[in-house]
Coordinates of C-alpha atoms in Angstrom, one line a residue:
X1 CA 1.2 19.3 -5.1
X2 CA 4.7 18.1 -6.5
X3 CA 4.6 14.8 -4.2
X4 CA 1.6 13.9 -5.0
X5 CA 2.0 14.0 -9.0
X6 CA 5.1 12.2 -8.3
X7 CA 3.2 9.6 -6.4
X8 CA 0.8 9.1 -9.1
X9 CA 3.0 8.7 -11.5
X10 CA 5.0 5.9 -9.7
X11 CA 1.4 4.4 -9.3
X12 CA 1.0 4.5 -13.2
X13 CA 4.3 2.9 -14.0
X14 CA 4.6 0.1 -11.6
X15 CA 0.8 -1.0 -10.6
X16 CA -1.7 -1.0 -13.4
X17 CA -4.1 -2.4 -11.1
X18 CA -4.2 0.5 -8.7
X19 CA -4.1 3.0 -11.5
X20 CA -7.7 1.4 -12.8
X21 CA -8.8 1.9 -9.1
X22 CA -7.4 5.7 -8.9
X23 CA -9.7 6.4 -11.8
X24 CA -12.8 4.5 -11.2
X25 CA -13.2 5.3 -7.5
X26 CA -12.9 9.1 -6.9
X27 CA -12.8 9.1 -2.9
X28 CA -9.6 7.3 -3.5
X29 CA -6.9 10.0 -4.2
X30 CA -7.9 11.8 -1.0
X31 CA -5.7 8.9 0.9
X32 CA -2.9 10.2 -1.2
X33 CA -3.3 13.8 0.0
X34 CA -3.0 12.7 3.9
X35 CA 0.9 11.9 4.2
X36 CA 0.0 10.7 8.1
X37 CA -1.5 7.6 6.5
X38 CA 1.4 6.6 4.5
X39 CA 3.7 6.6 7.4
X40 CA 2.7 3.6 8.9
X41 CA 0.5 0.3 7.9
X42 CA -2.6 0.4 10.3
X43 CA -3.2 -1.6 13.1
X44 CA -6.5 -3.7 14.4
X45 CA -7.2 -1.1 17.0
X46 CA -6.9 1.8 14.6
X47 CA -9.0 0.3 12.1
X48 CA -12.0 -0.2 14.4
X49 CA -11.7 3.1 15.8
X50 CA -11.8 4.5 12.2
X51 CA -14.7 2.4 11.1
X52 CA -16.5 3.1 14.1
X53 CA -16.1 7.0 13.8
X54 CA -17.5 6.9 10.5
X55 CA -20.8 4.7 10.7
X56 CA -23.1 6.6 13.6
X57 CA -25.1 3.8 15.6
X58 CA -28.7 5.4 13.9
X59 CA -27.0 4.8 10.3
X60 CA -29.3 2.9 7.8
X61 CA -28.1 -0.3 7.0
X62 CA -27.5 0.1 3.3
X63 CA -25.5 3.3 4.5
X64 CA -23.4 1.2 6.7
X65 CA -22.7 -1.4 3.7
X66 CA -21.9 1.9 1.6
X67 CA -19.2 3.1 4.4
X68 CA -17.9 -0.6 4.5
X69 CA -16.8 -0.5 1.1
X70 CA -15.8 3.1 1.1
X71 CA -13.4 2.3 4.0
X72 CA -12.2 -1.0 2.7
X73 CA -11.5 0.4 -0.3
X74 CA -9.3 3.2 1.0
X75 CA -7.5 1.0 3.4
X76 CA -6.4 -1.5 0.9
X77 CA -5.2 1.1 -1.5
X78 CA -3.4 2.7 1.5
X79 CA -1.5 -0.3 2.0
X80 CA -1.2 -1.0 -1.6
X81 CA 0.6 2.6 -1.9
X82 CA 3.0 1.8 1.1
X83 CA 4.2 -1.1 -0.2
X84 CA 5.1 0.3 -3.9
X85 CA 6.5 3.3 -2.0
X86 CA 8.8 0.6 0.0
X87 CA 7.5 2.4 3.4
X88 CA 6.0 -1.3 4.2
X89 CA 7.5 -4.4 3.2
X90 CA 5.3 -7.1 1.4
X91 CA 5.4 -9.5 4.1
X92 CA 3.9 -7.0 6.5
X93 CA 1.2 -6.3 4.0
X94 CA -0.6 -9.6 4.6
X95 CA -1.3 -8.8 8.6
X96 CA -2.7 -5.5 7.3
X97 CA -5.3 -6.8 4.9
X98 CA -6.4 -9.3 7.0
X99 CA -6.8 -6.6 9.8
X100 CA -8.9 -4.5 7.1
X101 CA -11.1 -7.6 6.5
X102 CA -11.3 -8.6 10.0
X103 CA -12.5 -4.9 11.0
X104 CA -15.3 -4.9 8.4
X105 CA -16.5 -8.5 9.1
X106 CA -16.7 -8.3 12.9
X107 CA -18.5 -4.8 12.2
X108 CA -20.9 -6.2 9.6
X109 CA -21.8 -9.3 11.7
X110 CA -22.9 -6.9 14.4
X111 CA -25.2 -4.9 12.2
X112 CA -26.6 -7.9 10.6
X113 CA -27.4 -9.3 13.9
X114 CA -29.5 -6.2 14.4
X115 CA -31.0 -6.2 11.6
X116 CA -32.5 -9.8 11.6
X117 CA -33.6 -8.9 15.2
X118 CA -35.9 -6.2 14.3
X119 CA -38.2 -8.7 13.1
X120 CA -37.1 -12.3 14.2
X121 CA -35.9 -11.1 17.9
X122 CA -32.8 -13.1 19.1
X123 CA -32.3 -17.0 20.0
X124 CA -31.9 -16.8 23.9
X125 CA -28.6 -17.7 25.1
X126 CA -27.9 -18.2 21.3
X127 CA -24.1 -17.7 20.0
X128 CA -22.7 -17.3 16.4
X129 CA -18.8 -17.5 15.3
X130 CA -17.1 -16.8 12.1
X131 CA -14.1 -19.2 11.3
X132 CA -11.6 -17.8 9.0
X133 CA -9.9 -20.5 6.4
X134 CA -7.1 -20.3 4.2
X135 CA -5.1 -16.8 3.9
X136 CA -7.7 -14.7 5.9
X137 CA -7.3 -17.4 8.6
X138 CA -3.0 -17.7 8.2
X139 CA -3.0 -13.5 8.2
X140 CA -1.7 -13.6 4.8
X141 CA -4.1 -12.0 2.9
X142 CA -3.4 -10.1 -0.3
X143 CA -5.2 -7.3 -2.1
X144 CA -7.2 -9.4 -4.0
X145 CA -7.8 -12.3 -1.9
X146 CA -11.4 -13.5 -1.3
X147 CA -12.7 -14.6 2.2
X148 CA -12.7 -18.3 3.1
X149 CA -15.3 -18.5 6.1
X150 CA -17.1 -21.1 7.8
X151 CA -19.8 -20.4 10.4
X152 CA -20.8 -22.3 13.4
X153 CA -23.8 -21.4 16.2
X154 CA -24.7 -22.9 19.3
X155 CA -28.0 -22.5 21.7
X156 CA -29.4 -23.5 25.1
X157 CA -31.0 -27.2 25.2
X158 CA -34.4 -26.8 24.8
X159 CA -34.3 -23.7 22.8
X160 CA -36.7 -24.1 19.9
X161 CA -37.3 -21.0 18.2
X162 CA -36.5 -16.9 18.3
X163 CA -38.3 -14.6 20.3
X164 CA -39.4 -11.7 18.0
X165 CA -42.8 -11.0 16.1
X166 CA -41.7 -13.3 13.6
X167 CA -39.8 -16.4 15.3
X168 CA -37.7 -18.8 13.4
X169 CA -36.4 -22.0 14.1
X170 CA -33.0 -22.2 15.6
X171 CA -31.2 -23.6 12.4
X172 CA -33.2 -21.2 9.9
X173 CA -32.4 -18.3 12.3
X174 CA -28.8 -18.6 12.2
X175 CA -28.9 -19.6 8.5
X176 CA -30.7 -16.5 7.7
X177 CA -28.0 -14.7 10.0
X178 CA -25.1 -16.4 7.7
X179 CA -26.6 -15.6 4.3
X180 CA -27.2 -11.6 5.6
X181 CA -23.6 -11.4 6.7
X182 CA -22.4 -12.9 3.3
X183 CA -24.7 -10.5 1.3
X184 CA -23.4 -7.6 3.3
X185 CA -20.1 -8.8 2.5
X186 CA -20.4 -9.6 -1.3
X187 CA -23.5 -7.5 -2.8
X188 CA -22.2 -4.5 -4.8
X189 CA -23.6 -1.4 -3.9
X190 CA -23.2 2.3 -5.2
X191 CA -19.7 2.1 -3.4
X192 CA -18.5 -1.1 -5.7
X193 CA -18.0 -4.5 -4.4
X194 CA -16.3 -5.8 -1.1
X195 CA -15.1 -9.2 -1.1
X196 CA -15.9 -12.5 -2.7
X197 CA -16.9 -15.1 -0.1
X198 CA -16.1 -18.9 -0.4
X199 CA -17.5 -21.3 1.7
X200 CA -16.4 -24.6 0.1
X201 CA -14.5 -25.3 3.5
X202 CA -17.8 -25.7 5.5
X203 CA -19.0 -29.2 6.3
X204 CA -20.3 -31.0 3.7
X205 CA -19.3 -28.4 1.2
X206 CA -21.2 -26.2 -0.8
X207 CA -24.0 -28.1 -0.7
X208 CA -24.3 -28.1 3.4
X209 CA -26.3 -25.3 5.5
X210 CA -24.9 -21.7 5.2
X211 CA -24.4 -21.8 9.3
X212 CA -23.7 -25.6 11.4
X213 CA -24.6 -26.3 14.7
X214 CA -21.3 -26.8 17.2
X215 CA -22.6 -30.2 17.8
X216 CA -22.6 -30.9 13.9
X217 CA -19.7 -29.3 13.6
X218 CA -17.9 -31.5 16.1
X219 CA -19.5 -34.7 14.8
X220 CA -18.5 -34.1 11.5
X221 CA -14.8 -33.7 12.1
X222 CA -14.6 -36.6 14.8
X223 CA -16.0 -38.7 12.2
X224 CA -16.2 -38.0 8.5
X225 CA -14.1 -34.7 7.6
X226 CA -11.4 -35.8 5.0
X227 CA -7.4 -35.4 4.8
X228 CA -7.7 -32.3 2.8
X229 CA -10.3 -31.0 5.3
X230 CA -8.3 -31.5 8.3
X231 CA -5.1 -29.8 6.5
X232 CA -7.4 -26.8 5.6
X233 CA -8.3 -26.6 9.3
X234 CA -4.6 -26.1 10.3
X235 CA -5.2 -22.5 9.1
X236 CA -8.9 -22.1 10.9
X237 CA -9.0 -19.0 13.3
X238 CA -11.9 -17.8 14.9
X239 CA -12.4 -14.1 14.0
X240 CA -15.9 -12.8 15.6
X241 CA -18.8 -13.9 17.6
X242 CA -19.2 -15.0 21.1
X243 CA -16.3 -15.7 23.2
X244 CA -17.5 -18.8 25.0
X245 CA -18.9 -20.3 21.4
X246 CA -15.0 -19.3 20.1
X247 CA -13.5 -21.4 22.8
X248 CA -15.7 -24.5 22.0
X249 CA -14.7 -24.4 18.3
X250 CA -11.1 -23.9 19.2
X251 CA -11.4 -26.9 21.1
X252 CA -12.7 -28.9 18.3
X253 CA -10.3 -27.5 15.9
X254 CA -7.5 -28.7 18.3
X255 CA -8.9 -31.8 19.0
X256 CA -9.2 -32.7 15.2
X257 CA -5.7 -31.9 14.5
X258 CA -4.2 -33.7 17.4
X259 CA -6.2 -37.0 16.5
X260 CA -4.0 -39.9 16.0
X261 CA -3.7 -40.8 12.4
X262 CA -1.8 -43.1 10.1
X263 CA 1.1 -41.0 8.8
X264 CA 1.8 -43.1 5.7
X265 CA -2.2 -42.8 4.9
X266 CA -2.1 -39.0 5.2
X267 CA 0.9 -38.6 3.2
X268 CA -0.8 -40.9 0.4
X269 CA -3.8 -38.6 0.4
X270 CA -2.1 -35.4 0.8
X271 CA 0.1 -36.7 -2.6
X272 CA -2.8 -37.6 -4.3
X273 CA -4.8 -34.6 -3.6
X274 CA -1.8 -32.4 -4.9
X275 CA -1.3 -34.4 -7.8
X276 CA -5.3 -34.2 -8.8
X277 CA -4.8 -29.7 -8.3
X278 CA -1.5 -30.0 -10.5
X279 CA -3.6 -31.8 -13.4
X280 CA -6.1 -28.8 -13.6
X281 CA -3.8 -26.2 -12.8
X282 CA -0.2 -27.2 -13.7
X283 CA 1.7 -24.0 -13.1
X284 CA 2.8 -23.3 -16.3
X285 CA 5.3 -20.1 -15.1
X286 CA 7.5 -19.7 -12.3
X287 CA 5.3 -16.7 -11.5
X288 CA 2.4 -18.7 -11.1
X289 CA 3.1 -18.4 -7.5
X290 CA 0.7 -20.8 -6.3
X291 CA 0.6 -23.5 -8.4
X292 CA 4.1 -23.7 -9.8
X293 CA 6.5 -26.9 -8.7
X294 CA 8.0 -25.8 -5.6
X295 CA 5.2 -23.1 -5.1
X296 CA 3.1 -21.8 -2.4
X297 CA 0.6 -24.9 -2.9
X298 CA 3.9 -26.9 -2.5
X299 CA 5.2 -25.9 0.7
X300 CA 1.8 -25.6 2.2
X301 CA 1.3 -28.9 1.5
X302 CA 4.1 -30.0 3.3
X303 CA 3.8 -27.9 6.1
X304 CA 0.0 -28.8 6.6
X305 CA 0.9 -32.6 6.4
X306 CA 3.3 -32.5 9.1
X307 CA 1.1 -30.8 11.5
X308 CA -1.7 -33.8 10.8
X309 CA 1.3 -36.3 11.2
X310 CA 2.9 -34.8 14.2
X311 CA -0.1 -33.0 15.8
X312 CA -0.9 -35.7 18.4
X313 CA 2.7 -36.0 20.0
X314 CA 3.6 -32.4 19.6
X315 CA 0.5 -29.7 19.7
X316 CA 3.1 -27.1 19.8
X317 CA 3.5 -27.1 15.9
X318 CA -0.1 -26.1 15.6
X319 CA -0.2 -22.4 14.2
X320 CA -2.0 -21.1 11.2
X321 CA 0.9 -18.7 9.3
X322 CA 3.4 -20.7 7.2
X323 CA 6.5 -18.9 8.5
X324 CA 5.5 -19.5 12.1
X325 CA 4.6 -23.2 11.7
X326 CA 8.0 -23.9 9.9
X327 CA 9.7 -22.0 13.0
X328 CA 8.1 -24.5 15.3
X329 CA 8.2 -27.4 13.2
X330 CA 12.3 -26.6 13.3
X331 CA 12.2 -25.9 17.0
X332 CA 10.7 -29.3 17.7
X333 CA 13.2 -31.3 15.2
X334 CA 10.2 -32.4 13.1
X335 CA 12.0 -30.6 9.9
X336 CA 15.2 -30.5 9.6
X337 CA 17.0 -27.1 9.8
X338 CA 18.3 -27.2 6.2
X339 CA 14.6 -28.4 4.8
X340 CA 13.0 -25.8 7.3
X341 CA 15.2 -23.0 5.8
X342 CA 14.7 -23.8 2.4
X343 CA 10.9 -23.9 3.0
X344 CA 10.9 -20.6 4.7
X345 CA 13.1 -18.6 2.3
X346 CA 11.0 -19.8 -0.6
X347 CA 7.8 -19.1 1.3
X348 CA 9.1 -15.4 2.0
X349 CA 10.4 -14.6 -1.6
X350 CA 6.7 -15.9 -3.4
X351 CA 4.4 -14.5 -0.6
X352 CA 6.0 -11.1 -1.0
X353 CA 5.9 -11.4 -4.7
X354 CA 2.3 -12.3 -4.6
X355 CA 1.7 -9.4 -2.5
X356 CA 3.0 -7.2 -4.7
X357 CA 1.5 -8.9 -7.9
X358 CA -1.8 -8.9 -6.4
X359 CA -1.6 -4.9 -5.6
X360 CA 0.1 -4.3 -8.8
X361 CA -1.8 -6.1 -11.8
X362 CA -4.9 -8.3 -12.4
X363 CA -4.0 -11.7 -13.5
X364 CA -0.9 -13.6 -13.8
X365 CA 2.6 -11.7 -14.5
X366 CA 3.7 -11.7 -18.1
X367 CA 7.3 -10.4 -17.9
X368 CA 7.7 -10.0 -21.6
X369 CA 4.8 -6.9 -21.1
X370 CA 5.8 -6.1 -17.5
X371 CA 6.6 -2.1 -17.4
X372 CA 10.1 -1.4 -16.1
X373 CA 8.5 0.0 -13.1
X374 CA 6.5 -3.4 -11.9
X375 CA 9.9 -5.2 -12.9
X376 CA 12.0 -3.0 -10.5
X377 CA 9.2 -3.4 -8.1
X378 CA 9.7 -6.9 -7.7
X379 CA 13.1 -6.6 -8.1
X380 CA 13.0 -4.5 -4.8
X381 CA 10.6 -7.0 -3.0
X382 CA 13.0 -9.7 -3.6
X383 CA 15.9 -7.7 -2.2
X384 CA 18.0 -8.2 -5.5
X385 CA 19.1 -5.5 -8.2
X386 CA 17.5 -6.6 -11.5
X387 CA 14.6 -8.6 -12.5
X388 CA 16.9 -10.9 -14.5
X389 CA 18.4 -11.9 -10.8
X390 CA 15.2 -12.3 -9.1
X391 CA 14.3 -14.6 -12.2
X392 CA 16.8 -16.9 -11.4
X393 CA 16.4 -16.9 -7.6
X394 CA 12.9 -17.6 -7.9
X395 CA 13.8 -20.7 -10.1
X396 CA 16.4 -21.7 -8.0
X397 CA 14.3 -21.6 -4.5
X398 CA 11.2 -23.2 -6.5
X399 CA 13.2 -26.0 -7.4
X400 CA 14.8 -26.6 -4.1
X401 CA 11.7 -26.1 -2.0
X402 CA 10.0 -29.0 -4.9
X403 CA 12.7 -31.3 -3.6
X404 CA 11.5 -30.9 0.0
X405 CA 8.1 -31.4 -0.9
X406 CA 9.1 -34.5 -2.8
X407 CA 10.7 -35.8 -0.2
X408 CA 8.2 -35.1 2.6
X409 CA 4.9 -35.5 0.3
X410 CA 6.0 -37.2 -3.0
X411 CA 6.0 -36.3 -6.3

């Protein structure tokens, strides 16, 4: 297998993180022996089919969790190899990683519901929905992303408890379902871990219930949510659950984002939040792509602020992905063409570099100790010939993007 040897050498030379995965997950090398699996990024339909074929309806719950981990690890590895090999562009990796996560979440939700129903039955007329936030909501996940999730439920008026042998009150039932799904996604098994789950964006934060009723979700965002929560909600996307409830949740989100608000107050709130983040995470290197001045957080803050400021008068600007929102802001003449191009170009470069870095290394990049293979990989992702050219390009785009951010949000 000369081609296999070449591929492993390429991984070892440019992607220490994948090398570690290759060494510690014995089934993973099998992914390198299937050429068809490296020709194209997986679609959501293909992923759903593959996972369904791996799990029999009669499989034990613990076996399903193991299968989910093997499946996700191998698929994430495949995407990483395709990016390193140049088969897939880095900007296509985000939707692929997102599709993998959505397949696993949807499948594990169904099995978690079935497992819970064995002892506690079901809520008659009840429904449960999973809201993706952050990079999952924006379909910009990386190989190392966690899952930002919110769980919402609803039940028919007058329904008080489930219909099983050990009935639970409605709120308790759905809190138990949320906790069971979180455990299914996070608990380490013999196949290792899967994802980290972050629930801090749910109403009332980390102290709130694991799942909130549709009524509580609606009431909270109508009267209590802060500017930063509404900014985060611009990336909210329902990815699993009952269709009718999903539609109701989308309407609450749309209404919240289109609510009239004082533009100056929103700008002051966003500026203050960014200052607080900068004080805690100063972004010491240009390759600290999230926090560096002109980095991805600056771009996100500027884009999300404009969505809140103009959502009421122009709902067409509401979308989750950064590039799509920038395109809409330019099309609706809310953002000048020059500023839109700067932010879009800076975002495209930094999202591409972030994808490569999350595939290739653990932690921040140290240019002084990076291998020649990794530097070449990053330069290729940026479309330049040399790593030194990438450094100059990155510094220039971050400077330009920060100037736009300062104009829109404030220093």
